[in-house]
CSV table of C-alpha atoms in Angstrom, one decimal:
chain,number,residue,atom,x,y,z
A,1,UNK,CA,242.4,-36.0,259.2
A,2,UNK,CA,245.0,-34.8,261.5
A,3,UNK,CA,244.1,-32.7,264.3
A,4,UNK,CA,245.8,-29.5,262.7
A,5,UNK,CA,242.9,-29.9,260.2
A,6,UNK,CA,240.1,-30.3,262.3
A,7,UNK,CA,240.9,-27.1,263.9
A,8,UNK,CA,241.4,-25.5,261.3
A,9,UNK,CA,237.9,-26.7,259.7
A,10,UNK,CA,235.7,-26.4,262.9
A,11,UNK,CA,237.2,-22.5,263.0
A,12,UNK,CA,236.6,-21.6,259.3
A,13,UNK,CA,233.0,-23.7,259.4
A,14,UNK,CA,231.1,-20.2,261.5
A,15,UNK,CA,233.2,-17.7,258.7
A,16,UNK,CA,231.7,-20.1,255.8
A,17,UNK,CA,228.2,-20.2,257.4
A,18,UNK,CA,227.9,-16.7,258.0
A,19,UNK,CA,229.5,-15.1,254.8
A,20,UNK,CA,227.0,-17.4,253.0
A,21,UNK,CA,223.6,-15.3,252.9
A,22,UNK,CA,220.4,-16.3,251.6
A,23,UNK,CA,219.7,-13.7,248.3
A,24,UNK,CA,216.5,-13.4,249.7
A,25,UNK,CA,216.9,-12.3,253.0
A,26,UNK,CA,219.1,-9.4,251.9
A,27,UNK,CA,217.5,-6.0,252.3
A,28,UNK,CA,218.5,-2.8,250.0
A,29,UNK,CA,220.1,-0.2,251.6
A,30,UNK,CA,216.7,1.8,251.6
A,31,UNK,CA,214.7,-0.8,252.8
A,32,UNK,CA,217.0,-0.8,255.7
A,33,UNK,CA,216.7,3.1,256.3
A,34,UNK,CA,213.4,2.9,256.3
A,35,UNK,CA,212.7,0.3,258.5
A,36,UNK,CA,215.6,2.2,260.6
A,37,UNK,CA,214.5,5.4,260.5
A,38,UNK,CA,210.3,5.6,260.1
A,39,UNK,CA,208.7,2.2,261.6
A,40,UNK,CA,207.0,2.9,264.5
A,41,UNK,CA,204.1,4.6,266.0
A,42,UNK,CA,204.3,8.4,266.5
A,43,UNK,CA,201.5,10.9,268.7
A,44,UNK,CA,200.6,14.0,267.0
A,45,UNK,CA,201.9,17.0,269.3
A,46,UNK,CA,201.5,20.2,267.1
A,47,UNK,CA,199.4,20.4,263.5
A,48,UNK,CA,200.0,23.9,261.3
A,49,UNK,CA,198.1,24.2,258.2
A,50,UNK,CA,198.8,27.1,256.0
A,51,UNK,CA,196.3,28.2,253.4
A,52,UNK,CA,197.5,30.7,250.7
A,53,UNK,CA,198.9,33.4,253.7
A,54,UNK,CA,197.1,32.1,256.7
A,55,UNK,CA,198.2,29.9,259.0
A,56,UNK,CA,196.1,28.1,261.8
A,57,UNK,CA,198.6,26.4,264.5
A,58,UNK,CA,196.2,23.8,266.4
A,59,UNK,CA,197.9,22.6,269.0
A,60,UNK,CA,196.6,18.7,269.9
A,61,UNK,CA,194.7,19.2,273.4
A,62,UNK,CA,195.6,15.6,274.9
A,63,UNK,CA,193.0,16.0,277.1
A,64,UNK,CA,190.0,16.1,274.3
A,65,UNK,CA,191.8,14.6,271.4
A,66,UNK,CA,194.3,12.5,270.0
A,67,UNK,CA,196.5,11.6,267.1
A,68,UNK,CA,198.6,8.8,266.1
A,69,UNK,CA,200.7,7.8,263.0
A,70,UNK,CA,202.5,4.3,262.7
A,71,UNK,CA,204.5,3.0,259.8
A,72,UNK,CA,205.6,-0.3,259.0
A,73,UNK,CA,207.8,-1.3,256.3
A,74,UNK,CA,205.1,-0.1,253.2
A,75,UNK,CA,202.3,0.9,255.2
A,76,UNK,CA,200.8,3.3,257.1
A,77,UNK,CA,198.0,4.4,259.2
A,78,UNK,CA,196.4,7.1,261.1
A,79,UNK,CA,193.9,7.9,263.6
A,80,UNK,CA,192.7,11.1,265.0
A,81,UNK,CA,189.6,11.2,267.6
A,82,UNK,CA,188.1,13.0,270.4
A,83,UNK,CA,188.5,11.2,273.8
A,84,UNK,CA,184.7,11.6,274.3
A,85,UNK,CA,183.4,9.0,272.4
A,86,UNK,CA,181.8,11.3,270.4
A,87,UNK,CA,179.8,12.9,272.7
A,88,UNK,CA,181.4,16.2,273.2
A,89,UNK,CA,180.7,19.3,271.9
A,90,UNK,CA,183.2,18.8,268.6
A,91,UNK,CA,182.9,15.0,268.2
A,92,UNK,CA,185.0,13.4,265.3
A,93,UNK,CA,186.7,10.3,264.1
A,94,UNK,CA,188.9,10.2,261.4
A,95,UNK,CA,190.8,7.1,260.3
A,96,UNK,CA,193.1,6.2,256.8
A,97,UNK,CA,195.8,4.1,255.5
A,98,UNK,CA,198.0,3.0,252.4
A,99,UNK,CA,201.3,2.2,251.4
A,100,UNK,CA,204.0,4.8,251.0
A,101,UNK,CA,207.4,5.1,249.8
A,102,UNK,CA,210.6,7.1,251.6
A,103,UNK,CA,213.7,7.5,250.3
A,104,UNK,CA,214.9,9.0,253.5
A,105,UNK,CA,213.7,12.7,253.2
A,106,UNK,CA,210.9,12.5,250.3
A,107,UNK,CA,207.4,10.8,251.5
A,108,UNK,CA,205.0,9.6,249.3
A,109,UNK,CA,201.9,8.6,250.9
A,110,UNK,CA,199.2,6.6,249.1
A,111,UNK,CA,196.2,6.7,251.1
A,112,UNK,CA,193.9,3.4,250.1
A,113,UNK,CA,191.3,3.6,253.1
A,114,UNK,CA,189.7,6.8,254.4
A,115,UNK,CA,186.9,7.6,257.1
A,116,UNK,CA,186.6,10.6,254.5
A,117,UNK,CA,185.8,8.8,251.6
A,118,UNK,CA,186.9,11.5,249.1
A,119,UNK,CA,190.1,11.4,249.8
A,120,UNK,CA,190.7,7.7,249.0
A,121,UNK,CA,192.8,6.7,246.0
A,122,UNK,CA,194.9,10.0,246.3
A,123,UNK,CA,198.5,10.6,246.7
A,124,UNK,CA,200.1,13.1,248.8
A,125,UNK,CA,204.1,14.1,248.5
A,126,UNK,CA,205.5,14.9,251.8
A,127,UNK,CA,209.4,15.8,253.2
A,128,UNK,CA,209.9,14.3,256.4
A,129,UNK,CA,212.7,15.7,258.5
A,130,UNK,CA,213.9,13.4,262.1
A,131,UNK,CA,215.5,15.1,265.3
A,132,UNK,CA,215.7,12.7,267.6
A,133,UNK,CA,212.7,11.1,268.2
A,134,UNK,CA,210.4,13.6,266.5
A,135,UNK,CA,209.5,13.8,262.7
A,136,UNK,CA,208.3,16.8,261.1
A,137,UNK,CA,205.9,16.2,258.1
A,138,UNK,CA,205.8,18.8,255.4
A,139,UNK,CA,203.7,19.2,252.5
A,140,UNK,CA,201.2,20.5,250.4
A,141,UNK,CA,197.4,18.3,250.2
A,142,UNK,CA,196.0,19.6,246.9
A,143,UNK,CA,192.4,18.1,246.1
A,144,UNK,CA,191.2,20.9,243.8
A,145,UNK,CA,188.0,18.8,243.5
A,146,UNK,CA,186.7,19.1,247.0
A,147,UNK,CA,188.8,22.6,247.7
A,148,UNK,CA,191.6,21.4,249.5
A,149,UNK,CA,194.9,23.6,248.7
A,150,UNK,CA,197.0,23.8,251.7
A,151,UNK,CA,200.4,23.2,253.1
A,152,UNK,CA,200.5,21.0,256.7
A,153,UNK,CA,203.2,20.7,258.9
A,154,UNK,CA,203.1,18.0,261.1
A,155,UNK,CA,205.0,17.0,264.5
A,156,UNK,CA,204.8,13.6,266.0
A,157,UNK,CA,206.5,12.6,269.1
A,158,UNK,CA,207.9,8.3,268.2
A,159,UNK,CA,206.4,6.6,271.3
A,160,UNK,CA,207.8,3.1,270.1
């Protein structure tokens, strides 16, 4: 083989390499989105739930409580407490997880594991809506077995 050719080959081997992908390791184009656009773990900055025409705004008081959200590429988990320990006034603890599905606006959570055990095995539809590096979480929680009918609308700040 001349040198012309051995150029030639040692410049089209990285093209060949790279332009030959494993099936495998290709990702959808949702998959991608999601893993672009919701992995991560978010803090809970503002919490409206709205029951028929009421609405209670409770704003998360960092320095008694906190919430955080975090997604990875099917799951998700949550955890709200009070920085007490549980010995304060208003102690709580209140954990839950699942796999979900996105499409890139509509949110389906399915919550496997719940520190409130009635609420396991349920499924909650959600829109999710991204400015910047907030999400806003809408949607309704309807559990007409333990009285639950209300609309939430969630903000979370992405902290990585």
């Amino acid at each position: 083989m001349n040198l012309k050719h051995q150029i030639l080959l040692i410049a089209a081997l990285p093209c060949i390499v790279f332009s030959c992908n494993n099936a495998g390791e290709k990702k959808t184009e949702h998959e991608t989105a999601k893993n672009n656009t919701l992995s991560g773990t978010y803090r809970l900055l503002e919490a409206k739930t709205i029951k028929e025409k009421d609405t209670v705004t409770a704003f998360t008081d960092t320095a008694k409580t906190e919430m955080f959200k975090m997604f990875n590429d099917d799951h998700f988990s949550f955890f709200n407490h009070d920085k007490e320990m549980g010995k304060g006034k208003e102690p709580h603890f209140i954990a839950g997880g699942g796999t979900y599905s996105f499409d890139g606006k509509k949110y389906q959570e399915r919550l496997q594991y719940c520190s409130l055990r009635d609420w396991e095995s349920k499924k909650f539809d959600f829109e999710l809506e991204f400015k910047g590096d907030t999400l806003i979480q809408r949607g309704e929680e309807n559990l007409p077995e333990l009285g639950v009918k209300h609309t939430i609308i969630e903000t979370y700040l992405k902290i990585k």
